[in-house]
Coordinates of N, CA and C in Angstrom, one line a residue:
K1 N 0.8 -1.2 0.0 CA 0.0 0.0 0.0 C 0.9 1.2 0.0
V2 N 1.3 1.6 -1.2 CA 2.2 2.8 -1.3 C 1.3 4.0 -1.3
P3 N 1.5 5.0 -0.5 CA 0.6 6.2 -0.5 C 0.9 7.0 -1.7
I4 N -0.1 7.7 -2.2 CA 0.0 8.6 -3.4 C 0.2 10.0 -2.8
W5 N 1.2 10.6 -3.3 CA 1.5 12.0 -2.9 C 1.4 12.9 -4.2
L6 N 1.2 14.1 -4.0 CA 1.3 15.1 -5.1 C 2.5 16.0 -4.7
L7 N 3.5 15.9 -5.6 CA 4.7 16.7 -5.5 C 4.6 17.9 -6.5
G8 N 4.8 19.1 -6.0 CA 4.7 20.2 -6.9 C 5.5 21.4 -6.5
S9 N 5.5 22.4 -7.4 CA 6.2 23.6 -7.2 C 5.4 24.8 -7.6
S10 N 4.1 24.6 -7.6 CA 3.1 25.7 -8.0 C 1.9 25.7 -7.1
L11 N 1.2 26.8 -7.2 CA -0.1 26.9 -6.4 C -1.1 25.9 -6.9
F12 N -1.1 25.6 -8.2 CA -2.1 24.6 -8.7 C -1.9 23.3 -8.1
S13 N -0.7 22.8 -7.9 CA -0.5 21.5 -7.3 C -0.9 21.5 -5.9
A14 N -0.8 22.6 -5.2 CA -1.3 22.7 -3.8 C -2.8 22.6 -3.8
Q15 N -3.4 23.3 -4.6 CA -4.9 23.3 -4.7 C -5.4 21.9 -5.1
L16 N -4.8 21.3 -6.0 CA -5.2 19.9 -6.5 C -5.0 18.9 -5.4
A17 N -3.9 18.9 -4.7 CA -3.6 18.0 -3.6 C -4.7 18.2 -2.5
G18 N -5.0 19.4 -2.2 CA -6.0 19.7 -1.2 C -7.4 19.1 -1.6
M19 N -7.8 19.4 -2.8 CA -9.1 19.0 -3.3 C -9.2 17.5 -3.4
L20 N -8.1 16.8 -3.7 CA -8.1 15.3 -3.8 C -7.9 14.7 -2.4
G21 N -7.5 15.4 -1.4 CA -7.3 14.9 -0.1 C -6.0 14.0 -0.1
L22 N -5.0 14.5 -0.8 CA -3.7 13.8 -0.8 C -2.7 14.5 0.0
P23 N -1.7 13.7 0.4 CA -0.5 14.4 1.0 C 0.2 15.3 0.0
F24 N 0.7 16.4 0.4 CA 1.3 17.3 -0.5 C 2.8 17.6 -0.2
A25 N 3.6 17.5 -1.2 CA 5.1 17.9 -1.0 C 5.4 19.0 -1.9
F26 N 6.0 20.1 -1.4 CA 6.4 21.2 -2.2 C 7.9 21.3 -2.4
A27 N 8.3 21.6 -3.6 CA 9.7 21.6 -4.0 C 10.3 22.9 -3.7
S28 N 10.3 23.3 -2.4 CA 10.9 24.6 -2.0 C 12.4 24.7 -2.1
H29 N 13.1 23.5 -2.3 CA 14.5 23.6 -2.4 C 15.0 24.2 -3.7
F30 N 14.0 24.3 -4.7 CA 14.4 25.0 -5.9 C 13.3 26.0 -6.4
A31 N 12.2 26.0 -5.7 CA 11.1 26.9 -6.1 C 10.5 27.5 -4.8
P32 N 11.3 28.3 -4.0 CA 10.8 28.7 -2.7 C 9.8 29.9 -2.7
D33 N 9.6 30.6 -3.7 CA 8.8 31.8 -3.7 C 7.4 31.6 -3.3
M34 N 6.8 30.5 -3.7 CA 5.4 30.2 -3.4 C 5.2 29.2 -2.2
L35 N 6.2 28.9 -1.5 CA 6.1 27.8 -0.5 C 5.0 28.2 0.5
M36 N 5.0 29.3 1.1 CA 4.1 29.6 2.2 C 2.6 29.7 1.6
Q37 N 2.5 30.3 0.5 CA 1.2 30.5 -0.1 C 0.7 29.1 -0.5
A38 N 1.5 28.2 -1.0 CA 1.1 26.9 -1.4 C 0.6 26.1 -0.2
L39 N 1.4 26.2 0.9 CA 0.9 25.5 2.1 C -0.4 26.0 2.6
E40 N -0.6 27.3 2.5 CA -1.8 27.9 3.0 C -3.0 27.4 2.1
I41 N -2.8 27.4 0.8 CA -3.9 27.0 -0.1 C -4.2 25.5 0.1
Y42 N -3.1 24.7 0.2 CA -3.3 23.3 0.5 C -4.2 23.0 1.7
H43 N -3.9 23.7 2.8 CA -4.7 23.5 4.0 C -6.1 24.1 3.9
Q44 N -6.2 25.2 3.2 CA -7.6 25.8 3.0 C -8.4 24.9 2.1
R45 N -7.9 24.3 1.1 CA -8.6 23.5 0.1 C -8.7 22.0 0.5
F46 N -8.1 21.6 1.6 CA -8.1 20.2 1.9 C -9.5 19.6 2.2
E47 N -9.7 18.5 1.5 CA -11.0 17.7 1.7 C -10.6 16.3 2.1
P48 N -11.1 15.8 3.2 CA -10.7 14.5 3.7 C -11.0 13.5 2.5
S49 N -10.2 12.4 2.5 CA -10.4 11.4 1.4 C -10.2 10.0 2.1
A50 N -10.3 9.0 1.2 CA -10.1 7.6 1.7 C -8.6 7.5 2.2
Q51 N -7.7 8.3 1.6 CA -6.3 8.1 2.0 C -5.9 9.0 3.2
L52 N -6.6 10.1 3.4 CA -6.1 11.0 4.4 C -7.3 11.8 5.0
D53 N -7.3 11.8 6.4 CA -8.3 12.5 7.1 C -8.0 14.0 7.3
I54 N -6.7 14.3 7.5 CA -6.3 15.7 7.7 C -5.1 16.0 6.8
P55 N -4.9 17.3 6.6 CA -3.7 17.6 5.7 C -2.4 17.1 6.2
H56 N -1.5 16.7 5.3 CA -0.2 16.3 5.7 C 0.8 16.8 4.6
A57 N 1.6 17.7 5.0 CA 2.5 18.4 4.1 C 4.0 18.2 4.3
M58 N 4.7 18.2 3.2 CA 6.1 18.0 3.2 C 6.7 19.1 2.4
A59 N 8.0 19.5 2.7 CA 8.7 20.5 1.9 C 10.1 20.0 1.6
G60 N 10.5 20.3 0.5 CA 11.9 19.9 0.1 C 12.8 21.0 0.5
V61 N 14.0 20.6 1.1 CA 15.0 21.6 1.4 C 16.3 21.0 1.0
G62 N 17.3 21.8 0.9 CA 18.7 21.4 0.5 C 19.5 21.4 1.8
I63 N 20.4 20.4 1.9 CA 21.3 20.4 3.0 C 22.7 20.1 2.5
V64 N 23.6 20.9 2.9 CA 25.0 20.7 2.7 C 25.7 20.8 4.1
A65 N 25.9 19.6 4.7 CA 26.5 19.6 6.0 C 27.9 19.0 6.0
A66 N 28.8 19.6 6.8 CA 30.1 19.1 6.9 C 30.6 19.3 8.3
D67 N 31.8 18.9 8.6 CA 32.4 19.0 9.9 C 32.7 20.5 10.3
T68 N 32.9 21.3 9.3 CA 33.1 22.7 9.6 C 32.2 23.6 8.7
D69 N 31.9 24.8 9.1 CA 31.1 25.7 8.3 C 31.8 26.0 7.0
A70 N 33.2 26.2 7.1 CA 33.9 26.6 5.9 C 33.9 25.5 4.8
E71 N 34.0 24.2 5.3 CA 33.9 23.1 4.3 C 32.6 23.0 3.7
A72 N 31.5 23.2 4.5 CA 30.2 23.1 3.9 C 29.9 24.2 2.9
R73 N 30.4 25.5 3.3 CA 30.2 26.6 2.3 C 30.9 26.3 1.0
L74 N 32.1 25.7 1.1 CA 32.8 25.4 -0.2 C 32.1 24.4 -1.0
L75 N 31.6 23.3 -0.3 CA 30.9 22.2 -1.0 C 29.6 22.8 -1.7
F76 N 29.0 23.8 -1.0 CA 27.7 24.4 -1.5 C 28.0 25.1 -2.8
T77 N 29.2 25.6 -3.0 CA 29.4 26.4 -4.2 C 29.1 25.6 -5.5
S78 N 29.2 24.3 -5.4 CA 28.8 23.4 -6.6 C 27.4 23.6 -7.0
Q79 N 26.5 23.6 -6.0 CA 25.1 23.7 -6.2 C 24.8 25.2 -6.7
Q80 N 25.4 26.1 -6.1 CA 25.2 27.5 -6.5 C 25.6 27.7 -7.9
Q81 N 26.7 27.2 -8.3 CA 27.2 27.3 -9.7 C 26.2 26.6 -10.7
Q82 N 25.8 25.4 -10.3 CA 24.9 24.6 -11.2 C 23.6 25.4 -11.4
F83 N 23.1 26.0 -10.3 CA 21.8 26.7 -10.5 C 22.0 28.0 -11.3
A84 N 23.1 28.7 -11.1 CA 23.4 29.9 -11.8 C 23.6 29.5 -13.3
N85 N 24.3 28.4 -13.6 CA 24.5 28.0 -15.0 C 23.1 27.7 -15.6
L86 N 22.3 27.0 -14.9 CA 20.9 26.7 -15.4 C 20.1 27.9 -15.8
R87 N 20.1 28.8 -14.8 CA 19.3 30.1 -15.0 C 19.9 31.0 -16.1
T88 N 21.2 30.9 -16.4 CA 21.8 31.7 -17.4 C 22.0 31.0 -18.7
G89 N 21.3 29.9 -18.9 CA 21.2 29.2 -20.2 C 22.4 28.3 -20.5
M90 N 23.2 27.9 -19.4 CA 24.3 27.1 -19.6 C 24.3 25.8 -18.7
P91 N 23.2 25.0 -18.8 CA 23.1 23.8 -18.0 C 24.2 22.9 -18.3
G92 N 24.5 22.0 -17.3 CA 25.5 21.0 -17.5 C 25.7 20.2 -16.2
K93 N 26.8 19.5 -16.2 CA 27.1 18.7 -15.0 C 27.4 19.5 -13.8
L94 N 27.3 18.9 -12.6 CA 27.5 19.6 -11.4 C 29.0 20.0 -11.3
P95 N 29.3 21.3 -11.2 CA 30.7 21.8 -11.3 C 31.4 21.4 -10.0
S96 N 32.7 21.4 -10.1 CA 33.6 21.3 -8.9 C 33.4 22.5 -8.0
P97 N 33.6 22.4 -6.7 CA 33.4 23.5 -5.8 C 34.4 24.6 -6.2
S98 N 34.0 25.9 -6.1 CA 34.9 27.0 -6.3 C 34.4 28.3 -5.7
E99 N 35.0 28.7 -4.6 CA 34.6 29.9 -4.0 C 34.9 31.1 -4.9
E100 N 36.0 31.0 -5.7 CA 36.4 32.1 -6.5 C 35.3 32.4 -7.6
V101 N 34.8 31.3 -8.2 CA 33.8 31.5 -9.3 C 32.5 32.2 -8.7
V102 N 32.1 31.7 -7.5 CA 30.9 32.3 -6.9 C 31.2 33.8 -6.5
R103 N 32.3 34.0 -5.9 CA 32.7 35.4 -5.4 C 32.7 36.4 -6.6
N104 N 33.0 36.0 -7.8 CA 33.2 36.9 -8.9 C 31.9 37.1 -9.8
W105 N 30.8 36.5 -9.3 CA 29.5 36.7 -10.1 C 29.1 38.2 -10.0
P106 N 28.3 38.6 -11.0 CA 27.7 39.9 -10.9 C 26.6 39.9 -9.8
D107 N 26.3 41.0 -9.3 CA 25.3 41.1 -8.2 C 24.0 40.5 -8.5
D108 N 23.5 40.7 -9.8 CA 22.2 40.1 -10.1 C 22.2 38.6 -10.1
V109 N 23.3 37.9 -10.4 CA 23.4 36.5 -10.4 C 23.4 36.0 -8.9
K110 N 24.2 36.7 -8.1 CA 24.3 36.4 -6.7 C 22.9 36.5 -6.0
A111 N 22.2 37.6 -6.3 CA 20.9 37.8 -5.7 C 19.9 36.7 -6.2
L112 N 19.9 36.3 -7.4 CA 19.1 35.2 -8.0 C 19.4 33.9 -7.2
V113 N 20.6 33.6 -7.1 CA 21.0 32.3 -6.5 C 20.7 32.3 -5.0
D114 N 21.0 33.4 -4.3 CA 20.7 33.5 -2.9 C 19.2 33.4 -2.6
T115 N 18.4 34.0 -3.5 CA 16.9 34.0 -3.3 C 16.4 32.6 -3.5
T116 N 16.8 32.0 -4.6 CA 16.3 30.7 -5.0 C 16.7 29.6 -4.1
L117 N 17.9 29.7 -3.6 CA 18.5 28.6 -2.8 C 18.4 28.9 -1.3
R118 N 17.4 29.8 -0.9 CA 17.3 30.2 0.5 C 16.9 29.1 1.4
Y119 N 16.3 28.0 0.9 CA 16.0 26.9 1.8 C 17.0 25.8 1.7
Y120 N 18.2 26.2 1.5 CA 19.4 25.3 1.7 C 20.0 25.6 3.1
F121 N 20.3 24.6 3.8 CA 20.9 24.7 5.1 C 22.3 24.2 5.0
V122 N 23.2 25.1 5.2 CA 24.6 24.9 4.9 C 25.5 25.1 6.2
G123 N 26.2 24.1 6.6 CA 27.1 24.3 7.8 C 27.3 23.0 8.5
T124 N 27.7 23.2 9.8 CA 27.9 22.1 10.7 C 26.6 21.5 11.0
K125 N 26.6 20.3 11.7 CA 25.4 19.7 12.1 C 24.5 20.6 13.0
D126 N 25.1 21.3 13.9 CA 24.4 22.2 14.8 C 23.7 23.3 14.0
K127 N 24.5 23.9 13.0 CA 23.9 25.0 12.2 C 22.8 24.5 11.4
V128 N 22.9 23.3 10.8 CA 21.8 22.7 10.0 C 20.6 22.4 10.9
A129 N 20.8 21.9 12.0 CA 19.7 21.6 13.0 C 19.0 22.9 13.3
D130 N 19.7 24.0 13.6 CA 19.0 25.2 13.9 C 18.2 25.7 12.8
G131 N 18.8 25.6 11.5 CA 18.0 26.1 10.4 C 16.8 25.3 10.1
L132 N 16.9 23.9 10.3 CA 15.7 23.1 10.1 C 14.6 23.3 11.1
K133 N 15.1 23.5 12.4 CA 14.1 23.8 13.4 C 13.3 25.1 13.1
G134 N 14.0 26.1 12.7 CA 13.3 27.3 12.3 C 12.4 27.1 11.1
F135 N 12.8 26.4 10.1 CA 12.0 26.1 9.0 C 10.8 25.4 9.3
I136 N 10.9 24.3 10.1 CA 9.7 23.6 10.5 C 8.7 24.4 11.3
K137 N 9.3 25.2 12.2 CA 8.4 26.1 13.0 C 7.7 27.1 12.1
E138 N 8.4 27.7 11.1 CA 7.9 28.7 10.2 C 6.8 28.1 9.3
T139 N 7.0 26.9 8.8 CA 6.1 26.3 7.8 C 5.1 25.4 8.4
G140 N 5.4 24.8 9.5 CA 4.4 23.8 10.1 C 4.3 22.5 9.3
V141 N 5.3 22.2 8.5 CA 5.3 21.0 7.7 C 5.4 19.8 8.6
N142 N 4.9 18.6 8.1 CA 4.9 17.4 8.9 C 6.2 16.6 8.6
E143 N 6.7 16.8 7.4 CA 7.9 16.1 6.9 C 8.8 17.0 6.1
I144 N 10.0 16.5 6.0 CA 11.0 17.2 5.2 C 11.7 16.2 4.2
M145 N 11.8 16.6 3.0 CA 12.6 15.8 2.0 C 13.8 16.6 1.7
I146 N 15.0 15.9 1.8 CA 16.2 16.7 1.6 C 16.9 16.3 0.3
S147 N 17.6 17.3 -0.2 CA 18.4 17.2 -1.4 C 19.8 17.7 -1.1
G148 N 20.8 17.2 -1.7 CA 22.1 17.7 -1.5 C 23.0 17.4 -2.7
Q149 N 23.2 18.5 -3.5 CA 24.0 18.4 -4.7 C 25.4 18.7 -4.2
I150 N 26.2 17.7 -4.1 CA 27.6 17.8 -3.6 C 28.5 17.1 -4.6
H151 N 29.5 17.7 -5.2 CA 30.3 17.2 -6.2 C 31.1 15.9 -5.8
D152 N 31.7 16.0 -4.6 CA 32.5 14.8 -4.1 C 31.6 13.8 -3.4
H153 N 31.7 12.6 -3.9 CA 30.8 11.5 -3.4 C 31.0 11.3 -1.9
A154 N 32.2 11.2 -1.4 CA 32.4 11.0 0.0 C 31.9 12.1 0.8
A155 N 32.0 13.3 0.4 CA 31.5 14.5 1.1 C 30.0 14.5 1.1
R156 N 29.4 14.0 0.0 CA 27.9 13.9 -0.1 C 27.4 12.9 0.9
L157 N 28.1 11.7 1.0 CA 27.7 10.7 1.9 C 27.8 11.2 3.4
R158 N 28.9 12.0 3.6 CA 29.1 12.5 5.0 C 28.0 13.5 5.3
S159 N 27.6 14.3 4.3 CA 26.6 15.3 4.5 C 25.3 14.6 4.9
F160 N 24.9 13.6 4.1 CA 23.7 12.8 4.4 C 23.8 12.1 5.8
E161 N 25.0 11.7 6.2 CA 25.2 11.1 7.5 C 24.9 12.1 8.6
L162 N 25.4 13.3 8.4 CA 25.2 14.4 9.4 C 23.7 14.8 9.4
A163 N 23.1 14.8 8.2 CA 21.7 15.2 8.1 C 20.8 14.1 8.9
A164 N 21.2 12.9 8.8 CA 20.5 11.8 9.5 C 20.6 12.0 11.0
E165 N 21.8 12.4 11.4 CA 22.0 12.7 12.9 C 21.1 13.9 13.3
V166 N 21.0 14.9 12.5 CA 20.2 16.0 12.8 C 18.7 15.5 12.9
R167 N 18.3 14.7 11.9 CA 16.9 14.1 11.9 C 16.7 13.5 13.3
D168 N 17.6 12.7 13.7 CA 17.4 11.9 14.9 C 17.3 12.8 16.2
S169 N 17.9 14.0 16.0 CA 17.9 14.9 17.2 C 16.7 15.8 17.2
L170 N 15.9 15.8 16.1 CA 14.7 16.8 16.1 C 13.5 16.2 16.8

């Protein structure tokens, strides 16, 4: 009995999930602008169904965790570059980390990346935990789905390991 979810990044998906009485997951890790409005619409439009009596919401967030804040910030530059490349018409593979590339962007690219990736929690386990606690309190979501675009496989595994420790502490 696999539950059916509606995953979306728009207000329409929130409305549809509510009308169908389905659990709703919002892709706020890459489409953050409508998160709060989508959650509000989902709750307002929710109709109980055979699958679900009350609303149940999830939000996607990004996590880049490491043993130091500096290491996590460096690892995060890969995701920042990938998003900037996508938005400026140059999609491609996940780039190697580079603080220099990110540091030298024009202000408009920096602002776009910072705004769009604002639901990424980057840093040590404690810093990520604080960010997630605030996010959960702000949004009221029941669950979190994490994403972590990290160029180095071992660092990615370590990040998910630290994220699991954060999960266990929440």
